[in-house]
GROMACS .gro file of C-alpha atoms in nm:
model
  393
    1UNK     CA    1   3.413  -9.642  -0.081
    2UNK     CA    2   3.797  -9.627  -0.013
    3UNK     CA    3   3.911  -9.523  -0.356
    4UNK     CA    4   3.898  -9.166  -0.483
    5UNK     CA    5   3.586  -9.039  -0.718
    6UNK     CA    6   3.658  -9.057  -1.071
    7UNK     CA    7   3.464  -8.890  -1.393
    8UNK     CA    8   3.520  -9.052  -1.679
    9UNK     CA    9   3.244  -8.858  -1.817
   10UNK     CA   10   3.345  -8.716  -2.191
   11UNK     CA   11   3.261  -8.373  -2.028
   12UNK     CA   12   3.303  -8.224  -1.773
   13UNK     CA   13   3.615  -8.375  -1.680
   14UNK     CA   14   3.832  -8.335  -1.362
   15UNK     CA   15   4.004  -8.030  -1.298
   16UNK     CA   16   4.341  -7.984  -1.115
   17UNK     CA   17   4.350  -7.840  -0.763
   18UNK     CA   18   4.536  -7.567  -0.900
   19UNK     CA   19   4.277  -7.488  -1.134
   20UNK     CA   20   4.014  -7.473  -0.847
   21UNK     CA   21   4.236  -7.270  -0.629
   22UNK     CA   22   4.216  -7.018  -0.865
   23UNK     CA   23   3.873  -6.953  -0.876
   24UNK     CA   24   3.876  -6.879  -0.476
   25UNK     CA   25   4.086  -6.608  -0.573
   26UNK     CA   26   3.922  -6.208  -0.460
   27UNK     CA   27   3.710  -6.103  -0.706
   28UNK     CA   28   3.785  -5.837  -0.908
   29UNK     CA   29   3.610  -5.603  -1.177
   30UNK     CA   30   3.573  -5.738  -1.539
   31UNK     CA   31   3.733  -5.381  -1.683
   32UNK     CA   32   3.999  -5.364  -1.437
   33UNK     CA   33   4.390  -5.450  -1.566
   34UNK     CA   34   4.371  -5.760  -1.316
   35UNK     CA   35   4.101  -5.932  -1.553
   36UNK     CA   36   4.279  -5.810  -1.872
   37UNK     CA   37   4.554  -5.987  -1.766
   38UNK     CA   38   4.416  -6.332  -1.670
   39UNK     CA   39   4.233  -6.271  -2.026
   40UNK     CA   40   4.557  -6.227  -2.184
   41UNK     CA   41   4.725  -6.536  -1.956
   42UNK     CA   42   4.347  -6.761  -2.151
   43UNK     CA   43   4.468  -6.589  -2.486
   44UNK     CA   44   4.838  -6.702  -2.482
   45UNK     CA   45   4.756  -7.052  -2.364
   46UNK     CA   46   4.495  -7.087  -2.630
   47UNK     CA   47   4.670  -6.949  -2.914
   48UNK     CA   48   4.913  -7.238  -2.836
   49UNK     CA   49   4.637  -7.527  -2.789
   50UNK     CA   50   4.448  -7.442  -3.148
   51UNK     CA   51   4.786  -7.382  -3.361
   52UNK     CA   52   5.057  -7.643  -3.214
   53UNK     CA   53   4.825  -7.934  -3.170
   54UNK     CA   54   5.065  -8.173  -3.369
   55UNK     CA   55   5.307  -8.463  -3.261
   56UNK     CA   56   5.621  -8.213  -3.338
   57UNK     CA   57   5.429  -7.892  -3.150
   58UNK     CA   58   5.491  -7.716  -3.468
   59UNK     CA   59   5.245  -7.420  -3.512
   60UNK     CA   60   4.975  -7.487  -3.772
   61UNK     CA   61   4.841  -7.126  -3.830
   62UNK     CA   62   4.963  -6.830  -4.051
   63UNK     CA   63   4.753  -6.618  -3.818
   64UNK     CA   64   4.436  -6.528  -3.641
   65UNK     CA   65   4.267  -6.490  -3.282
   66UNK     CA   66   4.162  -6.689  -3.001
   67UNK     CA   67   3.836  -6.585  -2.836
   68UNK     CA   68   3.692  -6.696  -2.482
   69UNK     CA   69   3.308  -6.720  -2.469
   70UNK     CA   70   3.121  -6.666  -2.118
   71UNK     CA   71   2.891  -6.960  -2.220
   72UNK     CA   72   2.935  -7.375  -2.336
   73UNK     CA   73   3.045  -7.467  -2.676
   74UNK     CA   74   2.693  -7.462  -2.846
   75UNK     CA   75   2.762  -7.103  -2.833
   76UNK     CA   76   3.082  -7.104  -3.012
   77UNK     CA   77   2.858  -7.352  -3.318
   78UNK     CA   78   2.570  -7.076  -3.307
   79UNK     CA   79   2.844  -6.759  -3.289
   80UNK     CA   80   2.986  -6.920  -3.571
   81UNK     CA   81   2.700  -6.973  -3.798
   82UNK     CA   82   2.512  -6.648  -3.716
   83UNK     CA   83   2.778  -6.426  -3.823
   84UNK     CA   84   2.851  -6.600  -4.156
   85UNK     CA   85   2.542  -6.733  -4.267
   86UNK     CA   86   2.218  -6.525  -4.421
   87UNK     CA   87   1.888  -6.630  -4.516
   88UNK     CA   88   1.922  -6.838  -4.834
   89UNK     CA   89   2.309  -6.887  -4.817
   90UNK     CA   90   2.377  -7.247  -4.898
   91UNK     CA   91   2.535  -7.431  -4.625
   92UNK     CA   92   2.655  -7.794  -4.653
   93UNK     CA   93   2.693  -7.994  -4.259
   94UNK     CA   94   2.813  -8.362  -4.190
   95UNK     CA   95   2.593  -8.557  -3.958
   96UNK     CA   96   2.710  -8.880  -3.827
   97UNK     CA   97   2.582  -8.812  -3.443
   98UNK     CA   98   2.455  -8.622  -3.195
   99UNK     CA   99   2.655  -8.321  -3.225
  100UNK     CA  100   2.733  -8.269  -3.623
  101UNK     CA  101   2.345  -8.308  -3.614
  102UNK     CA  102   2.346  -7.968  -3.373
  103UNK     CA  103   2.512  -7.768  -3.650
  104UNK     CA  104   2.275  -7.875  -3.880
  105UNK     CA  105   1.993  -7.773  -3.646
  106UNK     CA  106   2.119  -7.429  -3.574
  107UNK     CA  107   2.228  -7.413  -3.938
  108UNK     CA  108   1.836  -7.491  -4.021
  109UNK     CA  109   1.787  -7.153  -3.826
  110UNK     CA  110   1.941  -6.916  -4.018
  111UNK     CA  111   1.934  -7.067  -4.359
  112UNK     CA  112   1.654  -7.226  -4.616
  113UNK     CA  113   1.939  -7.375  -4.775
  114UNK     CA  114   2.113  -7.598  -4.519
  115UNK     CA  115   2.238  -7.958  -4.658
  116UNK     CA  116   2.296  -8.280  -4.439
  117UNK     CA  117   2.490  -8.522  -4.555
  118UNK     CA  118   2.403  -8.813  -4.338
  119UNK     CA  119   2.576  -9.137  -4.223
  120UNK     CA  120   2.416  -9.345  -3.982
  121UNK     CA  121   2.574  -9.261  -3.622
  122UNK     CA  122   2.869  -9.472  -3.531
  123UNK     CA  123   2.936  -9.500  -3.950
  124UNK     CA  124   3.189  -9.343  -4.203
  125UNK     CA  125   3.143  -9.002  -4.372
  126UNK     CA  126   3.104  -9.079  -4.725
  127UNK     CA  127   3.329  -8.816  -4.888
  128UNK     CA  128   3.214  -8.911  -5.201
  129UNK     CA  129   2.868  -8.776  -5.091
  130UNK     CA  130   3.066  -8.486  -4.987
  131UNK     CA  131   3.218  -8.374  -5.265
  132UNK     CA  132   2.923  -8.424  -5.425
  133UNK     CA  133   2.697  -8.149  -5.198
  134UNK     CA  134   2.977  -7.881  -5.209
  135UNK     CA  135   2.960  -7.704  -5.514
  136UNK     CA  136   3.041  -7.345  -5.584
  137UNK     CA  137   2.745  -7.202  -5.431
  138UNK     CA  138   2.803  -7.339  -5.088
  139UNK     CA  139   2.866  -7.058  -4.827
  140UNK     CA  140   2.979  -7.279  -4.537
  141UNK     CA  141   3.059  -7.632  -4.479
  142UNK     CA  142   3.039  -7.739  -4.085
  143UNK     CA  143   3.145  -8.044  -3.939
  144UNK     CA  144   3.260  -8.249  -3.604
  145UNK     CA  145   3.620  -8.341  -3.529
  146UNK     CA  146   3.551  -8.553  -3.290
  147UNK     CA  147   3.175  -8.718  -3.268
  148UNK     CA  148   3.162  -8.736  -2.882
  149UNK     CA  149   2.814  -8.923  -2.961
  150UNK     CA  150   2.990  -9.190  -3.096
  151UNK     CA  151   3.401  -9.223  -3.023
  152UNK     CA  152   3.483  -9.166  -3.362
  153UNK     CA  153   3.691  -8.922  -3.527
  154UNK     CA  154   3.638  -8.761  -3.865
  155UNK     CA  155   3.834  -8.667  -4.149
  156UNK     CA  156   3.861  -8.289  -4.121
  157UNK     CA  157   4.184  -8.282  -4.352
  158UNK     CA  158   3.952  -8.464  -4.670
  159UNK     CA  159   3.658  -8.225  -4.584
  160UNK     CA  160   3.886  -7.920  -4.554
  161UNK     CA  161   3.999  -7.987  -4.867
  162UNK     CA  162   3.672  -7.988  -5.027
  163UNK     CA  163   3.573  -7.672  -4.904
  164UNK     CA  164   3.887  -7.493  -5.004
  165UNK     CA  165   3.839  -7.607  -5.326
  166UNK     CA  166   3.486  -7.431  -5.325
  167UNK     CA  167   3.583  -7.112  -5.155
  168UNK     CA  168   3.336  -7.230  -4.867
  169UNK     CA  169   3.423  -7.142  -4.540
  170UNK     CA  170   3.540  -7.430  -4.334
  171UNK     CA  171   3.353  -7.440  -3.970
  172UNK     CA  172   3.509  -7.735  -3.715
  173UNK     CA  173   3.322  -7.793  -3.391
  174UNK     CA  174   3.655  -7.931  -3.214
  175UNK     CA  175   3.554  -7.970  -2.870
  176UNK     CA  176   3.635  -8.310  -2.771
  177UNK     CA  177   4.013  -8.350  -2.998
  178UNK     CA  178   4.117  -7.976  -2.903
  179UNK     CA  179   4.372  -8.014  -2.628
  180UNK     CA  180   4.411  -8.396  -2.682
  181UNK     CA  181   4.515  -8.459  -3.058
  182UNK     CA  182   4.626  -8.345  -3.338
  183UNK     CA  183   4.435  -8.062  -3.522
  184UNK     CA  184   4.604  -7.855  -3.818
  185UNK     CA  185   4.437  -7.518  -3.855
  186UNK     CA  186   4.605  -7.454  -4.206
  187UNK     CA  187   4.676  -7.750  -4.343
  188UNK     CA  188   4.325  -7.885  -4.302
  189UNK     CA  189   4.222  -7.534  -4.477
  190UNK     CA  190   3.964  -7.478  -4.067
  191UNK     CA  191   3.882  -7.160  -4.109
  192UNK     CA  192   3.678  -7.152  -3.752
  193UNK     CA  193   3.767  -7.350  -3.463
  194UNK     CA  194   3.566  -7.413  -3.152
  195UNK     CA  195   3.632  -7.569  -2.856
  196UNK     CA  196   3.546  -7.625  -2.472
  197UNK     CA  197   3.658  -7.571  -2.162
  198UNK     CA  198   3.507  -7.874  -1.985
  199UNK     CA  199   3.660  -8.104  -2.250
  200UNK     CA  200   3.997  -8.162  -2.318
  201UNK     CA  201   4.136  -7.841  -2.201
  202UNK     CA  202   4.000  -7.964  -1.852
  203UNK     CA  203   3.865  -7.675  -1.691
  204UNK     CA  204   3.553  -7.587  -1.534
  205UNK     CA  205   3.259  -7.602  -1.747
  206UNK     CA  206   3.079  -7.227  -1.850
  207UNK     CA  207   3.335  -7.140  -2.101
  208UNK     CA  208   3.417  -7.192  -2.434
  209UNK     CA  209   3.716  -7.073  -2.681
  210UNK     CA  210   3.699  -7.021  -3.040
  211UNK     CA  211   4.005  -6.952  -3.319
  212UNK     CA  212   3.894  -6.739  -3.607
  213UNK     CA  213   4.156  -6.749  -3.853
  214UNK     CA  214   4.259  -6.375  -4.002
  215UNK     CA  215   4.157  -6.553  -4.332
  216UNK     CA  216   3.781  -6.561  -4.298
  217UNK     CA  217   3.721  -6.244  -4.090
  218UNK     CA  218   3.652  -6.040  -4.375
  219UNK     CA  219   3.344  -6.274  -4.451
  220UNK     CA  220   3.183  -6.211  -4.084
  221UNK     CA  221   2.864  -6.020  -4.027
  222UNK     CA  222   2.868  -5.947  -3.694
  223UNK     CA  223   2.513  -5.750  -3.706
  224UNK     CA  224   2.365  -6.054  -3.861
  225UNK     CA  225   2.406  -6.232  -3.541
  226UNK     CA  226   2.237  -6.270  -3.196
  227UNK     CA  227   2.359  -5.951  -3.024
  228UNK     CA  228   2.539  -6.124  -2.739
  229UNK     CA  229   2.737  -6.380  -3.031
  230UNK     CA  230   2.835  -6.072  -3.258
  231UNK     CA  231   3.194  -6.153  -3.346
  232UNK     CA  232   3.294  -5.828  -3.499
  233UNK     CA  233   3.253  -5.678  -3.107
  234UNK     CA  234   3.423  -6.017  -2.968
  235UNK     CA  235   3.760  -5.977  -3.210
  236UNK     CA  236   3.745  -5.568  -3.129
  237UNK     CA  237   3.706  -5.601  -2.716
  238UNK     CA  238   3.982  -5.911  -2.767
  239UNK     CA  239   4.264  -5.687  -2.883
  240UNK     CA  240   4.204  -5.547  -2.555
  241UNK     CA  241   4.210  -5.838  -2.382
  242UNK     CA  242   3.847  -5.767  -2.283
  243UNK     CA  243   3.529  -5.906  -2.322
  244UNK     CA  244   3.199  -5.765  -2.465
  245UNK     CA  245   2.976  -5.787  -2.207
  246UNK     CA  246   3.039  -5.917  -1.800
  247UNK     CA  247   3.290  -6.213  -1.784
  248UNK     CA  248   3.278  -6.511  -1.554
  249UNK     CA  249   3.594  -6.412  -1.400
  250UNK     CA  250   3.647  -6.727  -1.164
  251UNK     CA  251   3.602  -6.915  -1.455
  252UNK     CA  252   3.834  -6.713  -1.686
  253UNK     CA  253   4.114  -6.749  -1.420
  254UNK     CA  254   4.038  -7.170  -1.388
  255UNK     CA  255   4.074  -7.167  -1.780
  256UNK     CA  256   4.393  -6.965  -1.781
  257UNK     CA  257   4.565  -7.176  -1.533
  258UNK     CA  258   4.441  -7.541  -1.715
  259UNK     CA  259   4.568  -7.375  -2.122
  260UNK     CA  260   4.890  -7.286  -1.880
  261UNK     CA  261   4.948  -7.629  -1.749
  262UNK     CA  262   4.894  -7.775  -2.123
  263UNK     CA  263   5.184  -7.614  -2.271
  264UNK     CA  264   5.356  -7.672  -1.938
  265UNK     CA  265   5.308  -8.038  -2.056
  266UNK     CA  266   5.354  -7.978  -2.430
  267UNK     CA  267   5.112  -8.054  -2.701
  268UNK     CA  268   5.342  -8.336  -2.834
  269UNK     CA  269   5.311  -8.519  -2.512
  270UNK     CA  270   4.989  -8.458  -2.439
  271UNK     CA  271   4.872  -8.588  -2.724
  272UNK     CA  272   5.096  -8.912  -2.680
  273UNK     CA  273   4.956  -8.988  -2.346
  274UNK     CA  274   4.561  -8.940  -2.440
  275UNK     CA  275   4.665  -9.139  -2.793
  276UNK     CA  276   4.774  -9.449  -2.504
  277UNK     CA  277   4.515  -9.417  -2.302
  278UNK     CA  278   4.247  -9.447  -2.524
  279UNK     CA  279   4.413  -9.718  -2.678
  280UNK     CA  280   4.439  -9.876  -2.335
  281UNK     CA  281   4.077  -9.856  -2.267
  282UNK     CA  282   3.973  -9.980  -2.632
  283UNK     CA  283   4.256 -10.276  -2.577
  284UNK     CA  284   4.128 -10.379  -2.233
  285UNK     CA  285   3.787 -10.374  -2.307
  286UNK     CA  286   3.775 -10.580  -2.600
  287UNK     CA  287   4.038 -10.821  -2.440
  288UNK     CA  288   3.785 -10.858  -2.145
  289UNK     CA  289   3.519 -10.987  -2.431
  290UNK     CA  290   3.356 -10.623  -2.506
  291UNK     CA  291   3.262 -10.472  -2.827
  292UNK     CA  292   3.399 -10.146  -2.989
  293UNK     CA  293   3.050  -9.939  -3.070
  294UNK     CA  294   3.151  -9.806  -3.435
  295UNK     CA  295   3.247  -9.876  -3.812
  296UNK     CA  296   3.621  -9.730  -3.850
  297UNK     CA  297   3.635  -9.890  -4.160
  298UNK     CA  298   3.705  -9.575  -4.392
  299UNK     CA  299   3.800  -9.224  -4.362
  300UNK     CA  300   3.673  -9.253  -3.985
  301UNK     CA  301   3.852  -9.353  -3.738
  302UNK     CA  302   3.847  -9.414  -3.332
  303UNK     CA  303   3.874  -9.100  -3.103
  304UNK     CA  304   4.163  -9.062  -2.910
  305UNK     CA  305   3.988  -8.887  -2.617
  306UNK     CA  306   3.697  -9.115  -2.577
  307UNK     CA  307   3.605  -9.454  -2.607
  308UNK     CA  308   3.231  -9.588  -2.675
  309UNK     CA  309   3.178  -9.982  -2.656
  310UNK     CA  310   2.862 -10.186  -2.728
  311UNK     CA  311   2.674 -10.332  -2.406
  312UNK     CA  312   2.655 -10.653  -2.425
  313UNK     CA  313   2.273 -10.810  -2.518
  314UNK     CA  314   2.157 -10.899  -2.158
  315UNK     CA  315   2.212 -10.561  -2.011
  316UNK     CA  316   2.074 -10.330  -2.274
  317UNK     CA  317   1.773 -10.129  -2.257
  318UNK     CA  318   1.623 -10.123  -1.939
  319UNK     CA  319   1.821 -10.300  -1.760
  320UNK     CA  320   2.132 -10.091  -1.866
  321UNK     CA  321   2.080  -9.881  -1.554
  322UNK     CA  322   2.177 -10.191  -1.309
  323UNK     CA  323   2.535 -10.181  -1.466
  324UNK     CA  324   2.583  -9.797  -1.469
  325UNK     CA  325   2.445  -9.803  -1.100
  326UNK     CA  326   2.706 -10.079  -1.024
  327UNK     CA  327   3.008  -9.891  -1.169
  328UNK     CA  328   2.869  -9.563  -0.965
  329UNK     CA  329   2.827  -9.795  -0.669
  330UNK     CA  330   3.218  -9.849  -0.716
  331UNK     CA  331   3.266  -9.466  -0.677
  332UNK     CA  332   3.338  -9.368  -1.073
  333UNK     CA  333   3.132  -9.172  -1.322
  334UNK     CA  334   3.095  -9.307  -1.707
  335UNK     CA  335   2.851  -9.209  -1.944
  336UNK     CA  336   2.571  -9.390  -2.147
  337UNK     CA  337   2.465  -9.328  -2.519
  338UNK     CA  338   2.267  -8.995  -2.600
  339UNK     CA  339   1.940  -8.973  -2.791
  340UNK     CA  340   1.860  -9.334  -2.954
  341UNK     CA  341   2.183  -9.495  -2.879
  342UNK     CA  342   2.059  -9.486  -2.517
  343UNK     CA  343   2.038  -9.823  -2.354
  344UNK     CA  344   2.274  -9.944  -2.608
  345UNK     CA  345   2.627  -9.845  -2.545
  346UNK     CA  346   2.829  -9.627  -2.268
  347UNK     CA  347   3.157  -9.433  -2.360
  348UNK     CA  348   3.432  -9.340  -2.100
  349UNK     CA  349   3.654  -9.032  -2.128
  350UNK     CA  350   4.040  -8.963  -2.114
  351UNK     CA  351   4.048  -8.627  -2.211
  352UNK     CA  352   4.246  -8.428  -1.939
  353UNK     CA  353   4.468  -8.576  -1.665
  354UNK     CA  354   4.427  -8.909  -1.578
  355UNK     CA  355   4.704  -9.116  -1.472
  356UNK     CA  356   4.823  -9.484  -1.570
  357UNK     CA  357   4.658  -9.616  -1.277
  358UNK     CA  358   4.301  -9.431  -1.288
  359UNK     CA  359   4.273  -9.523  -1.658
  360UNK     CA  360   4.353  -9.958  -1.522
  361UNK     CA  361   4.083  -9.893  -1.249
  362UNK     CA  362   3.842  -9.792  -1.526
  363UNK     CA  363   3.885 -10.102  -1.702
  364UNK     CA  364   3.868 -10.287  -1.373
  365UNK     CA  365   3.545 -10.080  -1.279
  366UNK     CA  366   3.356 -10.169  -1.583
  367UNK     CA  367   3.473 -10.507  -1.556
  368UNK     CA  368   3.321 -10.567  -1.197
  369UNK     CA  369   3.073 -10.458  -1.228
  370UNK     CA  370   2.925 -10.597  -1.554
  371UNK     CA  371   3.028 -10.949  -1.334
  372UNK     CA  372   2.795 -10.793  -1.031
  373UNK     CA  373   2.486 -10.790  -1.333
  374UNK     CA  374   2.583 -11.142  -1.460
  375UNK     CA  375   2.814 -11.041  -1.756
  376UNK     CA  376   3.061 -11.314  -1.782
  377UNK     CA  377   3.401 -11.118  -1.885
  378UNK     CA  378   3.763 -11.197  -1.860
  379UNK     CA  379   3.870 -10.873  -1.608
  380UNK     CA  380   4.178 -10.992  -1.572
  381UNK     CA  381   4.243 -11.017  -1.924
  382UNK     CA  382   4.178 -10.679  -2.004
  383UNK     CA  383   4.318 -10.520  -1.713
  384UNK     CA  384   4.666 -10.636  -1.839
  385UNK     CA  385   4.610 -10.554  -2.182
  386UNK     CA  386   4.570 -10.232  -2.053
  387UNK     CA  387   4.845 -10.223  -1.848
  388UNK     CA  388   5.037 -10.334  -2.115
  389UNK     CA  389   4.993 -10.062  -2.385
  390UNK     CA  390   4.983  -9.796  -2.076
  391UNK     CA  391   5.381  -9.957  -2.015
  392UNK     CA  392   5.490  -9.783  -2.354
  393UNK     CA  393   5.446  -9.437  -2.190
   0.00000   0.00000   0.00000
């Protein structure tokens, strides 16, 4: 294998050297000023990733507080829930794949009163069937950005609407759009934001960040909570630039330096170049003779971070693991479907860094080697259509 290793895995993704560097650094104490400043270095870098995330880099958000989380984004969901949910609260979440059906789940655990409203994965929210589960009774509405699941991104804006109009609070699980696209804390009425480090902020994974807005934190409970997830103590220890309990400070330092190098790039760009990217996968896939997995038809639409395409007949199921072992075999990481969907589709990731060239050799990849397991596709074809839309950069 000549060529370089590449993960195109929706999570974690590559890292910069720069970003590893840092985490060789000496170690130092959690309490001492050196940590408080690499929190503070996380803080600034994150306060610009949740509230200029648009195409302008125009800040989004009257106000509020970015919080790091020594622990994955399933944290942030739970953190989230626990503090503003109690026993018999009603509580209204979106499921249309693998991880809006996770807030449900850990909704289910603190609530008697949790509502799904349910698509079938790779389909359209009905908003309809929204509107018509939020009523004035519901506590907390919680939904996914961006389905990682599935490649397809939901309509937060409609949804955050809904819930304003309610009084509900307004929970988005962002990880896979925060840091690549555009998300509008205010304007899409989000009253919690969580993201992750492994994702589109592309840094190590074992952290997560979270934006409570100063709207909503008159409605947490922190004692409610799991002890370690009480946000109450997370917001207090972050005006000091501290952390409740021990932090992972190799990993604090790799996220400071990869929020750092995102506004060294600008939101506005960044979000151009992962907007082309993914369009250059979906456009040199389907110009090869592959399927787009997923109904965008409606108020759901295609991620911009990640792509997820149908495999063809003759290699699903069992025999899907002779084409992921071929593109392996070639030296680059992709990812299959999760839970049923297994078997039946694999999704590539361009959240982070990737270059013009590493996102043509992924089309090429996938194209070999469905030709190595007897997949008759047009390679050529879709590595210029890629190539093509990558040109407008």
């Amino acid at each position: 294998m000549d060529e370089e290793f590449l993960l195109f895995n929706p999570g974690p993704v590559p890292v910069t050297d720069e970003v590893l560097e840092s985490m060789a650094e000496p170690m130092v104490s959690h309490r001492s000023a050196a940590f408080e400043a690499v929190y503070e270095r996380a803080q600034d870098g994150l306060e610009y990733v949740f509230t200029c995330s648009t195409l302008d880099g125009s800040s989004t958000s009257t106000g509020g507080t970015p919080l790091v989380f020594n622990g994955t984004a399933t944290m942030g969901m739970e953190a989230a829930i626990a503090n503003l949910v109690d026993e018999g609260d009603s509580v209204v979440s979106l499921v249309n794949g693998k991880f809006g059906r996770r807030f449900a789940r850990i909704a289910d655990r603190y609530t008697d009163a949790a509502t799904r409203v349910e698509a079938t994965w790779g389909e359209s929210i009905d908003v309809d069937a929204v509107a018509g589960a939020i009523d004035d009774e519901t506590e907390l509405v919680t939904m996914v950005h961006n389905e990682t699941s599935t490649g397809l991104l939901n309509p937060v804006e409609t949804v955050g609407q809904l819930a304003a109009e309610a009084d509900a609070t307004f929970v988005v699980d962002g990880v896979t759009s925060i840091g690549g696209d555009e998300f509008r804390i205010d304007e899409w009425n989000v009253d919690i934001a969580v993201t992750d480090a492994q994702k589109a902020l592309a840094a190590p994974p074992g952290t997560s960040a979270m934006y409570v807005t100063d709207r909503v934190k008159d409605r947490i409970d922190g004692e409610s909570a799991p002890f370690y997830e009480d946000l109450d103590w997370h917001l207090r220890k972050a005006d000091q630039h501290q952390t409740p309990f021990t932090s992972a400070v190799p990993l604090f330092r790799a996220l400071a330096v990869a929020v750092e190098d995102i506004e060294a790039e600008g939101m506005p760009d960044r979000i151009a170049r992962h907007r082309t990217q993914a369009a250059a996968f979906r456009e040199g896939f389907t110009a090869m003779g592959l399927e787009l997995f997923g109904d965008d038809q409606g108020p759901t639409g295609q991620s911009n971070t990640l792509t997820a395409i149908e495999l063809p007949e003759s290699v699903k199921g069992d025999t899907a693991s002779d084409f992921m072992d071929a593109v392996g075999e070639r030296n680059v990481s992709i990812s299959g479907g999760q839970a049923h969907l297994g078997g039946t589709i694999f999704r590539v990731s361009n959240m982070g860094n990737f270059t013009a060239d590493q996102i043509v050799r992924g089309v090429r990849t996938v194209g070999e080697a469905f030709g190595e397991v007897g997949v008759d596709l047009d390679v050529d074809a879709g590595v210029l259509a890629a190539r093509e839309r990558l040109d407008q950069l």
